[in-house]
Tab-separated table of C-alpha atoms and ligand atoms in Angstrom:
chain	number	residue	atom	x	y	z
A	3	UNK	CA	20.224	66.930	-147.399
A	4	UNK	CA	21.500	63.935	-145.278
A	5	UNK	CA	24.433	65.420	-143.538
A	6	UNK	CA	26.943	63.863	-141.304
A	7	UNK	CA	29.637	66.022	-139.769
A	8	UNK	CA	32.539	63.772	-139.894
A	9	UNK	CA	35.755	64.035	-137.907
A	10	UNK	CA	38.810	62.277	-139.226
A	11	UNK	CA	40.894	61.917	-136.218
A	12	UNK	CA	44.333	61.320	-137.471
A	13	UNK	CA	46.669	60.141	-134.677
A	14	UNK	CA	50.266	60.713	-134.122
A	15	UNK	CA	52.685	57.783	-133.167
A	16	UNK	CA	51.932	55.328	-130.530
A	17	UNK	CA	55.164	54.088	-129.003
A	18	UNK	CA	55.686	50.493	-127.864
A	19	UNK	CA	55.943	51.532	-124.331
A	20	UNK	CA	52.689	53.710	-124.430
A	21	UNK	CA	49.871	52.083	-122.445
A	22	UNK	CA	46.392	51.885	-123.733
A	23	UNK	CA	45.219	54.394	-121.252
A	24	UNK	CA	47.668	57.016	-122.507
A	25	UNK	CA	46.593	56.436	-126.013
A	26	UNK	CA	42.770	56.404	-125.224
A	27	UNK	CA	43.491	59.802	-123.399
A	28	UNK	CA	44.735	61.229	-126.779
A	29	UNK	CA	41.577	59.751	-128.438
A	30	UNK	CA	39.290	61.357	-125.926
A	31	UNK	CA	41.054	64.785	-126.603
A	32	UNK	CA	40.270	64.400	-130.333
A	33	UNK	CA	36.749	63.273	-129.511
A	34	UNK	CA	36.080	66.299	-127.260
A	35	UNK	CA	37.419	68.524	-129.970
A	36	UNK	CA	35.241	66.965	-132.587
A	37	UNK	CA	31.985	67.272	-130.466
A	38	UNK	CA	32.911	71.047	-129.854
A	39	UNK	CA	33.170	71.422	-133.767
A	40	UNK	CA	29.830	69.758	-134.260
A	41	UNK	CA	31.019	66.240	-135.378
A	42	UNK	CA	28.478	63.377	-135.153
A	43	UNK	CA	30.932	60.606	-136.327
A	44	UNK	CA	34.671	60.471	-135.555
A	45	UNK	CA	36.962	58.058	-137.346
A	46	UNK	CA	40.159	56.966	-135.834
A	47	UNK	CA	42.996	54.930	-137.592
A	48	UNK	CA	43.975	51.195	-137.818
A	49	UNK	CA	45.410	49.730	-134.758
A	50	UNK	CA	44.556	52.902	-132.935
A	51	UNK	CA	45.245	51.647	-129.438
A	52	UNK	CA	48.828	50.325	-129.906
A	53	UNK	CA	51.887	50.746	-131.856
A	54	UNK	CA	52.002	49.037	-135.359
A	55	UNK	CA	53.322	45.990	-133.770
A	56	UNK	CA	53.604	43.813	-137.138
A	57	UNK	CA	56.926	45.662	-137.621
A	58	UNK	CA	58.233	43.448	-134.699
A	59	UNK	CA	59.020	39.759	-135.009
A	60	UNK	CA	57.642	38.109	-132.095
A	61	UNK	CA	57.550	34.449	-131.392
A	62	UNK	CA	56.002	34.000	-127.895
A	63	UNK	CA	52.222	33.602	-128.312
A	64	UNK	CA	51.645	35.464	-124.945
A	65	UNK	CA	53.816	38.271	-126.062
A	66	UNK	CA	51.808	38.378	-129.323
A	67	UNK	CA	48.449	38.360	-127.566
A	68	UNK	CA	49.539	41.354	-125.427
A	69	UNK	CA	48.880	43.537	-128.511
A	70	UNK	CA	45.234	42.124	-128.914
A	71	UNK	CA	41.928	43.049	-127.370
A	72	UNK	CA	39.825	40.042	-126.320
A	73	UNK	CA	36.870	42.351	-125.498
A	74	UNK	CA	35.424	45.407	-126.879
A	75	UNK	CA	34.664	47.749	-125.003
A	76	UNK	CA	37.243	46.707	-122.246
A	77	UNK	CA	38.687	48.665	-119.164
A	78	UNK	CA	41.025	50.754	-121.229
A	79	UNK	CA	38.486	51.739	-123.876
A	80	UNK	CA	35.317	52.047	-121.757
A	81	UNK	CA	36.015	55.865	-121.179
A	82	UNK	CA	36.058	56.491	-124.851
A	83	UNK	CA	32.656	54.615	-125.330
A	84	UNK	CA	31.254	56.575	-122.347
A	85	UNK	CA	32.390	59.946	-123.635
A	86	UNK	CA	31.099	59.167	-127.061
A	87	UNK	CA	27.600	58.478	-125.608
A	88	UNK	CA	27.679	61.433	-123.451
A	89	UNK	CA	28.565	63.690	-126.367
A	90	UNK	CA	26.360	61.719	-128.759
A	91	UNK	CA	28.980	61.189	-131.398
A	92	UNK	CA	29.423	57.854	-133.133
A	93	UNK	CA	32.987	56.494	-133.189
A	94	UNK	CA	35.046	54.083	-135.312
A	95	UNK	CA	38.501	52.791	-134.586
A	96	UNK	CA	40.731	49.915	-135.532
A	97	UNK	CA	42.327	47.386	-133.150
A	98	UNK	CA	43.713	43.872	-132.922
A	99	UNK	CA	40.963	41.449	-132.114
A	100	UNK	CA	41.389	38.203	-130.391
A	101	UNK	CA	38.137	36.113	-130.420
A	102	UNK	CA	36.899	33.861	-127.739
A	103	UNK	CA	37.867	31.005	-129.961
A	104	UNK	CA	41.441	32.097	-130.493
A	105	UNK	CA	41.297	33.782	-133.808
A	106	UNK	CA	43.355	36.906	-134.592
A	107	UNK	CA	41.906	39.649	-136.765
A	108	UNK	CA	42.953	43.299	-137.665
A	109	UNK	CA	39.439	44.739	-136.949
A	110	UNK	CA	37.555	47.998	-136.900
A	111	UNK	CA	34.185	48.793	-135.111
A	112	UNK	CA	31.674	51.420	-135.562
A	113	UNK	CA	29.237	52.610	-132.979
A	114	UNK	CA	25.872	54.324	-132.991
A	115	UNK	CA	25.642	57.685	-131.260
A	116	UNK	CA	24.851	56.072	-127.971
A	117	UNK	CA	28.095	54.282	-127.821
A	118	UNK	CA	26.666	50.870	-128.918
A	119	UNK	CA	28.764	48.748	-131.491
A	120	UNK	CA	26.639	48.442	-134.632
A	121	UNK	CA	29.145	47.224	-137.077
A	122	UNK	CA	32.530	45.226	-137.308
A	123	UNK	CA	34.702	44.721	-140.130
A	124	UNK	CA	37.845	42.456	-140.192
A	125	UNK	CA	40.665	43.285	-142.646
A	126	UNK	CA	40.690	41.160	-145.734
A	127	UNK	CA	43.878	42.265	-147.701
A	128	UNK	CA	46.742	41.543	-145.445
A	129	UNK	CA	50.072	42.986	-146.818
A	130	UNK	CA	53.559	41.734	-145.921
A	131	UNK	CA	54.816	38.239	-144.980
A	132	UNK	CA	54.644	35.685	-142.068
A	133	UNK	CA	58.408	34.815	-141.488
A	134	UNK	CA	61.527	37.061	-140.905
A	135	UNK	CA	62.587	38.406	-144.179
A	136	UNK	CA	66.337	39.425	-144.455
A	137	UNK	CA	65.755	41.264	-147.768
A	138	UNK	CA	63.605	44.017	-146.141
A	139	UNK	CA	64.919	47.110	-144.501
A	140	UNK	CA	62.146	46.385	-141.768
A	141	UNK	CA	59.519	43.858	-141.197
A	142	UNK	CA	55.822	43.966	-142.067
A	143	UNK	CA	54.399	40.775	-140.378
A	144	UNK	CA	50.755	41.112	-140.797
A	145	UNK	CA	50.329	37.817	-142.322
A	146	UNK	CA	51.992	36.269	-139.332
A	147	UNK	CA	49.802	37.911	-136.690
A	148	UNK	CA	46.417	38.092	-138.493
A	149	UNK	CA	43.929	35.880	-140.404
A	150	UNK	CA	42.316	37.268	-143.337
A	151	UNK	CA	38.848	38.690	-142.169
A	152	UNK	CA	36.022	36.257	-142.434
A	153	UNK	CA	32.986	38.831	-142.628
A	154	UNK	CA	33.245	39.891	-146.179
A	155	UNK	CA	32.640	43.567	-147.173
A	156	UNK	CA	29.225	44.344	-145.671
A	157	UNK	CA	27.598	47.776	-145.499
A	158	UNK	CA	25.290	48.975	-142.572
A	159	UNK	CA	22.401	51.262	-142.490
A	160	UNK	CA	23.152	53.749	-139.702
A	161	UNK	CA	23.190	57.518	-139.258
A	162	UNK	CA	20.689	57.658	-142.149
A	163	UNK	CA	23.376	56.470	-144.503
A	164	UNK	CA	24.785	53.265	-146.016
A	165	UNK	CA	28.193	52.877	-144.499
A	166	UNK	CA	31.107	50.515	-145.036
A	167	UNK	CA	34.517	49.868	-143.556
A	168	UNK	CA	37.987	48.999	-144.899
A	169	UNK	CA	41.352	48.709	-143.299
A	170	UNK	CA	44.614	50.135	-144.822
A	171	UNK	CA	45.756	48.030	-147.485
A	172	UNK	CA	42.180	47.223	-148.388
A	173	UNK	CA	42.039	50.768	-149.640
A	174	UNK	CA	44.224	49.948	-152.648
A	175	UNK	CA	41.947	47.356	-153.961
A	176	UNK	CA	39.109	48.370	-156.238
A	177	UNK	CA	37.256	45.170	-155.671
A	178	UNK	CA	36.757	45.938	-152.052
A	179	UNK	CA	35.052	49.153	-152.828
A	180	UNK	CA	32.945	47.669	-155.696
A	181	UNK	CA	31.516	44.962	-153.489
A	182	UNK	CA	30.250	47.686	-151.025
A	183	UNK	CA	29.352	49.845	-154.135
A	184	UNK	CA	26.928	47.156	-155.334
A	185	UNK	CA	25.349	47.345	-151.932
A	186	UNK	CA	24.936	51.062	-152.319
A	187	UNK	CA	27.546	52.236	-150.248
A	188	UNK	CA	27.588	56.127	-149.537
A	189	UNK	CA	30.386	56.376	-146.921
A	190	UNK	CA	33.481	54.256	-146.628
A	191	UNK	CA	35.387	54.802	-143.406
A	192	UNK	CA	39.031	53.416	-143.169
A	193	UNK	CA	42.097	53.785	-141.110
A	194	UNK	CA	45.761	52.985	-142.038
A	195	UNK	CA	49.293	52.688	-140.881
A	196	UNK	CA	51.567	53.125	-143.844
A	197	UNK	CA	55.276	53.248	-143.403
A	198	UNK	CA	56.764	56.259	-145.038
A	199	UNK	CA	59.317	54.289	-146.915
A	200	UNK	CA	58.943	51.114	-148.891
A	201	UNK	CA	60.926	48.295	-147.032
A	202	UNK	CA	61.674	46.747	-150.317
A	203	UNK	CA	62.624	49.799	-152.411
A	204	UNK	CA	64.354	52.583	-150.822
A	205	UNK	CA	64.050	54.809	-153.778
A	206	UNK	CA	60.283	55.004	-153.285
A	207	UNK	CA	59.758	58.165	-151.260
A	208	UNK	CA	57.042	59.454	-149.070
A	209	UNK	CA	55.698	61.715	-151.768
A	210	UNK	CA	54.942	58.739	-154.048
A	211	UNK	CA	53.422	56.760	-151.145
A	212	UNK	CA	51.078	59.668	-150.250
A	213	UNK	CA	50.253	59.791	-154.007
A	214	UNK	CA	49.266	56.226	-154.175
A	215	UNK	CA	47.280	56.237	-151.164
A	216	UNK	CA	45.294	59.385	-152.332
A	217	UNK	CA	44.934	58.025	-155.845
A	218	UNK	CA	43.360	54.832	-154.552
A	219	UNK	CA	40.887	56.575	-152.346
A	220	UNK	CA	39.867	59.318	-154.778
A	221	UNK	CA	39.457	56.963	-157.702
A	222	UNK	CA	37.377	54.590	-155.796
A	223	UNK	CA	35.127	57.584	-154.220
A	224	UNK	CA	34.424	58.548	-157.930
A	225	UNK	CA	34.075	55.154	-159.433
A	226	UNK	CA	31.475	54.003	-156.657
A	227	UNK	CA	30.017	57.673	-156.120
A	228	UNK	CA	30.682	57.489	-152.370
A	229	UNK	CA	32.391	59.408	-149.685
A	230	UNK	CA	35.742	58.019	-148.531
A	231	UNK	CA	37.419	59.011	-145.243
A	232	UNK	CA	40.906	57.776	-144.840
A	233	UNK	CA	42.585	58.374	-141.461
A	234	UNK	CA	46.233	57.866	-140.736
A	235	UNK	CA	48.270	56.853	-137.726
A	236	UNK	CA	51.400	58.977	-138.563
A	237	UNK	CA	54.740	60.060	-137.240
A	238	UNK	CA	57.706	58.242	-135.771
A	239	UNK	CA	56.958	55.098	-133.941
A	240	UNK	CA	60.147	53.881	-132.326
A	241	UNK	CA	62.321	54.994	-135.152
A	242	UNK	CA	59.859	53.726	-137.797
A	243	UNK	CA	58.073	56.678	-139.654
A	244	UNK	CA	54.472	56.306	-140.729
A	245	UNK	CA	53.075	58.662	-143.251
A	246	UNK	CA	50.094	61.041	-142.637
A	247	UNK	CA	48.048	62.201	-145.609
A	248	UNK	CA	44.575	61.826	-143.896
A	249	UNK	CA	41.837	62.871	-146.353
A	250	UNK	CA	38.059	63.172	-146.584
A	251	UNK	CA	37.011	62.638	-150.364
A	252	UNK	CA	33.656	63.586	-151.768
A	253	UNK	CA	31.701	61.384	-154.248
A	254	UNK	CA	33.162	63.161	-157.095
A	255	UNK	CA	36.696	62.181	-156.183
A	256	UNK	CA	37.613	65.540	-154.729
A	257	UNK	CA	39.642	65.934	-151.538
A	258	UNK	CA	37.657	68.223	-149.355
A	259	UNK	CA	39.731	68.104	-146.217
A	260	UNK	CA	43.477	67.069	-145.858
A	261	UNK	CA	45.734	66.656	-142.924
A	262	UNK	CA	48.639	69.162	-142.472
A	263	UNK	CA	50.701	67.344	-139.884
A	264	UNK	CA	51.900	63.876	-138.841
A	265	UNK	CA	50.448	64.170	-135.416
A	266	UNK	CA	47.067	64.111	-133.688
A	267	UNK	CA	45.019	66.338	-135.886
A	268	UNK	CA	41.201	66.486	-136.450
A	269	UNK	CA	39.813	67.175	-139.932
A	270	UNK	CA	36.212	68.244	-139.900
A	271	UNK	CA	33.773	68.163	-142.946
A	272	UNK	CA	30.057	68.463	-143.278
A	273	UNK	CA	29.419	65.528	-145.614
A	274	UNK	CA	26.020	65.383	-147.438
A	275	UNK	CA	25.190	61.647	-148.187
A	276	UNK	CA	22.753	62.985	-150.949
A	277	UNK	CA	25.812	64.052	-152.973
A	278	UNK	CA	26.383	60.250	-153.635
A	279	UNK	CA	22.871	59.903	-155.385
A	280	UNK	CA	23.594	61.623	-158.830
A	281	UNK	CA	26.566	59.235	-159.812
A	282	UNK	CA	24.705	56.158	-158.681
A	283	UNK	CA	21.832	57.092	-160.913
A	284	UNK	CA	23.820	58.067	-163.933
A	285	UNK	CA	27.252	57.174	-165.137
A	286	UNK	CA	27.801	54.618	-162.214
A	287	UNK	CA	24.241	53.081	-162.381
A	288	UNK	CA	25.658	49.657	-161.980
A	289	UNK	CA	22.612	47.671	-162.789
A	290	UNK	CA	22.264	49.488	-166.264
A	291	UNK	CA	25.813	49.797	-167.172
A	292	UNK	CA	28.010	47.073	-165.895
A	293	UNK	CA	28.808	44.206	-168.196
A	294	UNK	CA	29.302	41.277	-165.635
A	295	UNK	CA	29.607	38.650	-168.501
A	296	UNK	CA	32.971	39.887	-169.192
A	297	UNK	CA	34.229	40.119	-165.522
A	298	UNK	CA	34.526	36.421	-164.779
A	299	UNK	CA	38.296	36.356	-164.560
A	300	UNK	CA	38.330	38.756	-161.516
A	301	UNK	CA	36.806	36.029	-159.349
A	302	UNK	CA	38.089	33.019	-160.972
A	303	UNK	CA	41.703	33.735	-160.343
B	9	LIG	N1	48.823	48.497	-142.667
B	9	LIG	C1	48.813	48.296	-143.916
B	9	LIG	O1	48.196	47.640	-144.408
B	9	LIG	N2	49.999	48.973	-144.408
B	9	LIG	C2	50.063	48.725	-145.821
B	9	LIG	C3	51.656	48.727	-146.138
B	9	LIG	C4	52.045	48.060	-147.201
B	9	LIG	S1	53.648	47.708	-147.367
B	9	LIG	C5	53.849	46.017	-146.864
B	9	LIG	C6	49.498	49.775	-146.834
B	9	LIG	O2	49.011	49.259	-147.702
B	9	LIG	O3	49.537	50.962	-146.681
């Protein structure tokens, strides 16, 4: 048995006025609870350190960059890395990344249990739009503030497992999981910020949005025989509701832990990485069963 006790650290809302320090204090409380409960890996949501700022239309580049981190760790997050190391718990969280040469990405990092960053992913599927859109009930300006990730969908061997990362909208795209599946992924960790309502279709309620989120992650877990941990930032951010629905999914596609609230809430599950082996050697033995001669269209358009 190769077990990782995983803490899915759902976070409640981050308001626009909240400082990084206030938010990190909540992340520290979740980390301490996770350590008490035996977790060796804690996963936080997308854009964990700030509000979901792409809902706001901003023109001033300096004001935009206020939401980004140009170093990781930095002064505000160092206590989180220090505590993770002290408790010997690996952590993963999302944040807006500003690179030294001025590129903007929606990123997620993973540390080892000594608090060293061992992996970074940059979100590839950026939803929404780049200019103000009158037709929407609210804005979703990820295409304005971020460039598509430039690192592909790598996997990393760490914690005696093959681990990959996705961010939010990526979780709806089977290709993203399959590229990692082809590299033997056993655990996909991802965070999300999903509005509870559809800005372009008020008839689509939260129930359907939760269903689509879960459907995407459970199907992908089964079809790639991998664990999937999906962690929300939820609740009302300055009048804009985000859905919860954080889940831990096993390699058979079953939900083994599920959030009950839209606030800070820790889900804990002992995940055996060996559970992913049977599916990979049988029905989803890609080398034996895939028919790539018929898949060309997927990458040619
Ligand atoms: N953050 C993020 O990617 N949210 C999207 C909302 C899509 S609606 C423009 C998601 O797929 O959950």
